[in-house]
Coordinates of C-alpha atoms in Angstrom, one line a residue:
M2 CA 98.4 158.4 138.8
P3 CA 96.2 156.3 141.1
K4 CA 92.4 156.6 140.7
V5 CA 90.7 158.5 143.5
K6 CA 87.6 156.8 144.8
S7 CA 84.7 159.1 145.8
A8 CA 84.4 159.4 149.6
K9 CA 80.7 158.4 149.5
S10 CA 81.4 155.2 147.5
S11 CA 84.3 154.3 149.8
R12 CA 82.2 154.9 152.9
Q13 CA 79.4 152.7 151.6
H14 CA 81.6 149.8 150.7
N15 CA 83.6 150.0 153.9
E16 CA 80.3 149.8 155.8
I17 CA 79.4 146.7 153.9
Q18 CA 82.8 145.2 154.6
K19 CA 82.3 145.9 158.4
Q20 CA 79.0 144.1 158.3
G21 CA 80.8 141.1 156.9
I22 CA 78.9 141.2 153.5
Q23 CA 81.0 139.5 150.8
F24 CA 79.9 139.8 147.2
N25 CA 78.5 136.5 146.0
K26 CA 79.8 135.3 142.7
T27 CA 77.1 132.7 142.5
F28 CA 74.6 135.6 142.1
G29 CA 77.0 137.4 139.6
Q30 CA 77.5 140.2 142.1
H31 CA 79.9 142.7 140.6
I32 CA 78.9 146.1 141.9
L33 CA 79.2 149.0 139.4
K34 CA 81.2 151.6 141.3
N35 CA 81.9 154.2 138.7
P36 CA 79.2 157.0 139.1
L37 CA 79.9 158.3 135.6
V38 CA 78.8 155.0 134.0
V39 CA 75.7 154.9 136.2
T40 CA 74.8 158.5 135.2
S41 CA 75.4 157.8 131.5
M42 CA 73.2 154.7 131.6
I43 CA 70.4 156.6 133.2
E44 CA 70.7 159.5 130.7
K45 CA 70.4 157.0 127.8
A46 CA 67.2 155.7 129.2
A47 CA 65.5 159.2 128.8
L48 CA 63.5 158.8 131.9
R49 CA 60.4 160.8 132.6
P50 CA 59.0 161.9 136.0
S51 CA 55.9 159.8 135.5
D52 CA 57.9 156.6 134.8
V53 CA 57.9 153.3 136.7
A54 CA 61.5 152.0 136.4
L55 CA 62.5 148.3 136.8
E56 CA 65.9 147.4 138.0
I57 CA 67.4 143.9 138.2
G58 CA 70.1 143.1 140.7
P59 CA 70.3 146.5 142.4
G60 CA 73.0 145.3 144.8
T61 CA 73.9 148.1 147.2
G62 CA 71.8 150.7 145.4
N63 CA 74.2 152.9 143.5
M64 CA 71.9 153.0 140.5
T65 CA 68.7 152.7 142.4
V66 CA 69.2 156.0 144.2
K67 CA 69.9 157.8 140.9
L68 CA 66.8 156.3 139.4
L69 CA 64.7 157.3 142.4
E70 CA 65.8 160.9 141.8
K71 CA 64.3 160.8 138.3
V72 CA 61.1 158.7 138.3
K73 CA 57.8 158.2 140.1
K74 CA 58.6 154.7 141.3
V75 CA 61.4 152.1 141.2
V76 CA 60.7 148.3 141.4
A77 CA 64.0 146.6 142.2
C78 CA 64.3 142.7 141.9
E79 CA 67.1 141.3 144.1
V80 CA 67.8 137.6 144.9
D81 CA 70.2 138.2 147.8
P82 CA 68.4 139.0 151.1
R83 CA 71.6 140.7 152.4
M84 CA 71.5 143.2 149.5
V85 CA 67.7 143.7 150.0
A86 CA 68.4 144.7 153.6
E87 CA 71.3 147.0 152.6
L88 CA 69.1 148.7 149.9
Q89 CA 66.2 149.2 152.3
K90 CA 68.5 150.6 154.9
R91 CA 70.0 153.0 152.4
V92 CA 66.6 154.7 151.6
Q93 CA 65.2 154.4 155.1
S94 CA 63.9 157.7 156.5
T95 CA 64.5 159.5 153.2
P96 CA 61.9 160.8 150.7
F97 CA 62.9 157.9 148.4
Q98 CA 61.5 155.2 150.8
A99 CA 57.9 155.5 149.6
K100 CA 59.0 155.4 145.9
L101 CA 60.9 152.1 146.2
T102 CA 59.5 148.6 146.0
V103 CA 61.9 145.7 146.5
L104 CA 60.9 142.3 145.2
Q105 CA 63.1 139.6 146.7
G106 CA 63.7 136.4 144.7
D107 CA 64.7 135.1 141.3
V108 CA 63.4 137.4 138.6
L109 CA 63.2 134.5 136.1
E110 CA 60.7 132.7 138.4
R111 CA 58.2 135.5 138.7
E112 CA 56.0 137.6 136.5
L113 CA 57.5 141.0 135.8
P114 CA 55.6 143.9 137.3
F115 CA 54.3 146.8 135.1
F116 CA 57.1 149.2 134.2
D117 CA 57.9 151.8 131.6
V118 CA 61.7 151.5 131.5
C119 CA 64.2 148.9 132.6
V120 CA 67.7 150.0 133.6
A121 CA 70.0 147.4 135.0
N122 CA 73.6 146.1 135.5
M123 CA 72.5 142.5 134.8
P124 CA 73.8 139.4 136.6
Y125 CA 75.5 137.9 133.6
Q126 CA 74.5 134.3 134.2
I127 CA 70.8 135.1 133.6
S128 CA 71.4 137.4 130.5
S129 CA 69.9 135.1 127.9
P130 CA 66.7 133.9 129.7
F131 CA 66.1 137.4 130.9
V132 CA 66.3 139.0 127.4
F133 CA 63.7 136.4 126.1
K134 CA 61.5 137.1 129.1
L135 CA 61.8 140.9 128.5
L136 CA 61.0 140.6 124.7
L137 CA 57.8 138.7 125.4
H138 CA 56.7 140.9 128.3
R139 CA 53.3 142.6 128.0
P140 CA 52.2 145.4 128.2
F141 CA 54.9 146.9 126.2
F142 CA 57.6 148.9 127.9
R143 CA 59.3 151.9 126.3
C144 CA 62.9 150.8 126.4
A145 CA 65.6 148.9 128.4
V146 CA 69.2 150.0 129.0
L147 CA 71.1 147.0 130.2
M148 CA 74.7 146.1 130.9
F149 CA 75.9 142.7 129.7
Q150 CA 79.1 140.8 129.1
R151 CA 80.5 142.3 125.9
E152 CA 80.4 139.1 123.8
F153 CA 76.7 138.6 124.8
A154 CA 75.9 142.2 123.8
Q155 CA 77.6 141.6 120.5
R156 CA 75.4 138.5 119.9
L157 CA 72.3 140.7 120.4
V158 CA 73.3 142.9 117.5
A159 CA 75.1 140.4 115.2
K160 CA 74.1 140.3 111.5
P161 CA 74.0 137.3 109.1
G162 CA 77.5 136.2 108.3
D163 CA 78.9 137.4 111.7
K164 CA 80.8 134.9 113.8
L165 CA 78.5 135.6 116.8
Y166 CA 75.2 135.5 114.8
C167 CA 72.8 133.0 116.5
R168 CA 69.2 132.3 117.5
L169 CA 69.5 135.0 120.1
S170 CA 70.4 137.6 117.4
V171 CA 67.4 136.7 115.2
N172 CA 64.9 136.6 118.1
T173 CA 66.0 139.9 119.5
Q174 CA 66.0 141.7 116.2
L175 CA 62.6 140.3 115.2
L176 CA 61.0 141.8 118.3
A177 CA 63.1 144.9 119.1
R178 CA 65.5 147.6 117.9
V179 CA 68.8 147.0 119.7
D180 CA 72.1 149.0 119.7
I181 CA 75.3 148.9 121.7
I182 CA 75.7 152.3 123.2
M183 CA 78.7 152.1 125.5
K184 CA 81.7 149.9 126.4
V185 CA 82.5 149.5 130.1
G186 CA 85.9 148.2 131.3
K187 CA 86.2 145.6 134.1
N188 CA 87.9 148.1 136.5
N189 CA 84.6 149.9 136.8
F190 CA 83.3 147.1 139.0
R191 CA 84.0 145.8 142.5
P192 CA 85.1 143.1 142.4
P193 CA 86.3 143.3 138.8
P194 CA 84.8 140.6 136.6
K195 CA 86.9 138.5 134.3
V196 CA 85.3 140.0 131.2
E197 CA 84.7 143.3 129.6
S198 CA 81.1 144.7 129.5
S199 CA 78.9 146.7 127.1
V200 CA 75.6 148.6 127.6
I201 CA 72.8 148.1 125.1
R202 CA 69.6 150.0 124.5
L203 CA 66.6 147.9 123.5
E204 CA 63.2 149.2 122.2
P205 CA 60.4 146.7 121.6
I206 CA 58.8 146.8 118.1
N207 CA 55.1 147.7 118.7
P208 CA 53.0 146.1 117.2
P209 CA 55.2 142.9 117.0
P210 CA 55.2 140.7 113.9
D211 CA 52.0 138.8 113.5
I212 CA 53.4 135.3 113.9
N213 CA 53.1 132.3 116.3
Y214 CA 56.2 132.9 118.4
K215 CA 56.4 129.3 119.6
E216 CA 56.4 128.1 116.0
W217 CA 59.0 130.7 115.1
D218 CA 61.3 129.8 117.9
G219 CA 60.9 126.1 117.3
L220 CA 62.1 126.6 113.7
L221 CA 65.1 128.7 114.9
R222 CA 66.1 126.1 117.5
I223 CA 66.5 123.5 114.7
C224 CA 68.2 125.9 112.2
F225 CA 70.8 127.0 114.7
L226 CA 71.4 123.5 116.1
R227 CA 74.2 123.4 113.5
K228 CA 74.3 126.9 111.9
N229 CA 77.0 126.0 109.5
K230 CA 75.2 122.9 108.0
T231 CA 73.0 123.2 105.0
L232 CA 69.3 123.1 105.9
S233 CA 68.9 120.0 103.7
A234 CA 71.5 118.1 105.8
L235 CA 70.2 119.5 109.1
F236 CA 66.6 118.5 108.6
N237 CA 67.8 115.0 107.6
F238 CA 68.6 114.2 111.2
S239 CA 66.3 111.4 112.3
S240 CA 65.4 113.1 115.6
I241 CA 64.2 116.2 113.8
C242 CA 62.2 114.1 111.2
D243 CA 60.6 112.2 114.0
M244 CA 59.6 115.3 115.9
L245 CA 58.1 117.0 112.8
K246 CA 56.3 113.8 111.9
H247 CA 54.7 113.7 115.3
N248 CA 53.6 117.4 115.0
Y249 CA 52.3 116.8 111.5
E250 CA 50.2 113.8 112.6
V251 CA 48.8 115.8 115.6
H252 CA 48.0 118.8 113.4
C253 CA 46.2 116.6 110.7
S254 CA 44.2 114.8 113.4
V255 CA 43.0 118.0 115.1
N256 CA 42.2 119.7 111.8
N257 CA 40.6 116.6 110.1
V258 CA 43.3 116.6 107.4
P259 CA 43.7 113.2 105.8
I260 CA 47.3 111.8 105.8
E261 CA 48.3 110.5 102.4
K262 CA 49.1 106.9 101.9
D263 CA 52.8 105.9 102.2
F264 CA 53.5 109.2 103.9
N265 CA 57.2 109.9 104.2
M266 CA 58.2 113.0 106.4
K267 CA 61.8 113.1 105.0
E268 CA 60.5 113.4 101.4
K269 CA 58.0 116.0 102.5
I270 CA 60.7 118.1 104.2
D271 CA 62.9 117.8 101.1
L272 CA 60.0 119.0 98.9
V273 CA 59.4 122.0 101.1
L274 CA 63.1 123.0 101.1
K275 CA 63.4 122.5 97.4
E276 CA 60.3 124.4 96.5
S277 CA 61.2 127.3 98.8
G278 CA 64.8 127.4 97.5
Y279 CA 66.4 126.9 100.9
E280 CA 67.8 123.4 100.7
G281 CA 71.4 124.7 100.2
K282 CA 71.1 127.6 102.6
R283 CA 72.8 127.8 106.0
A284 CA 71.3 129.5 109.1
R285 CA 74.5 131.5 109.6
S286 CA 73.8 133.6 106.4
M287 CA 70.0 133.8 106.6
D288 CA 68.2 137.0 107.7
I289 CA 64.8 137.5 109.5
D290 CA 62.9 137.6 106.1
D291 CA 64.5 134.2 105.1
F292 CA 63.3 132.5 108.3
L293 CA 59.8 134.0 108.0
L294 CA 59.6 132.7 104.4
L295 CA 60.8 129.3 105.5
L296 CA 58.3 129.1 108.3
C297 CA 55.5 130.0 105.9
A298 CA 56.6 127.3 103.5
F299 CA 56.6 124.6 106.1
N300 CA 53.3 125.7 107.6
K301 CA 51.7 125.7 104.1
H302 CA 52.5 122.0 104.0
N303 CA 51.0 121.5 107.5
I304 CA 54.5 121.0 109.1
H305 CA 54.7 122.8 112.5
F306 CA 57.4 123.3 115.1
S307 CA 55.4 123.5 118.3

C-alpha cells in the first residue's frame, strides 16, 4: 500500500519546487519529512517552556515550527541563504516570528549562542567537528538530541573492543552520557540519503573531569593513530618521539627543570610505558580510566602532549 504524504508537507515541498529550490547535497540537505520522527525527537528532548533551543540546519523548518510551539526561543543556524529565506517566510506574520532567531553561516566557524537544549537533524558531513564543539561548549547545556548517520552514532557509544571504538568514542564518553534512542530509515527523508540514520541523546557531565583537555586529546590522537598496535610499537615512531622530545624540552625550560645528560626520549617513553604496565596494551581495548592513568604517568615524567 503506498504511503500517503500529509497535505501540509506536500504543499510545502511543492511550493519549494515551484520556486526552483533544489536541495543542496554539498550542504548535506536531506529534509526530514516524517512528522512522527520530528515529534519523537522533540519529546526525547524533554523541553520546557522557559528553554532556549538551538537547531542546526533547520532546512524548511519542519522541526523549527514544532520547537517554537514548545519553548521560549529558538536559535536556528543555517548555512544556505535560500533556506534562511524559506524559514523566515514560514513564520512571517505568525506569533512564532518574535521567538525565532536565524543565524546564517557555517556553525563551525562561529561561537555557539547560549542555549538550554540542542535538537537537530545534523548535516552529516559536519558531525564529528560539531560534536567536539558541543562537548566543549560553555556554559553547560542540559541535553542534545541529534540525528546522525547510523555508523557515526554507533561510534559515539562504542565500548573498548568494539570494531567502531575510536578517539571520538573516548572523548564523547569522557565528557557526556550518550545513548542511541531511535533508528531512522532513509525513506523518512527527502531526498533519501544513501545511509541509515540514528538519533542520539547526549547529556554533558557537569562538572567535567579535572584534566587538561588539550593534553588528553593529544594523547588520544597518538594512541588511536594505529589503534591495533601496541603502545610500545606506536610510541616508537620517530615522528612521535621527536614531537614529545620538543614538548619535553619546552616544558623543562619554562619550569626550570634541568635536562639530564645524554637524555634519550625513546628510553624515557619506554620507561614510562613499562612502569605503568601499558607497554603491551592497545588503544582498541583501553577504557577511559586506562587513558587517564597513562596520561598521569607521562605527565609525572614531564612528558606532555600539547
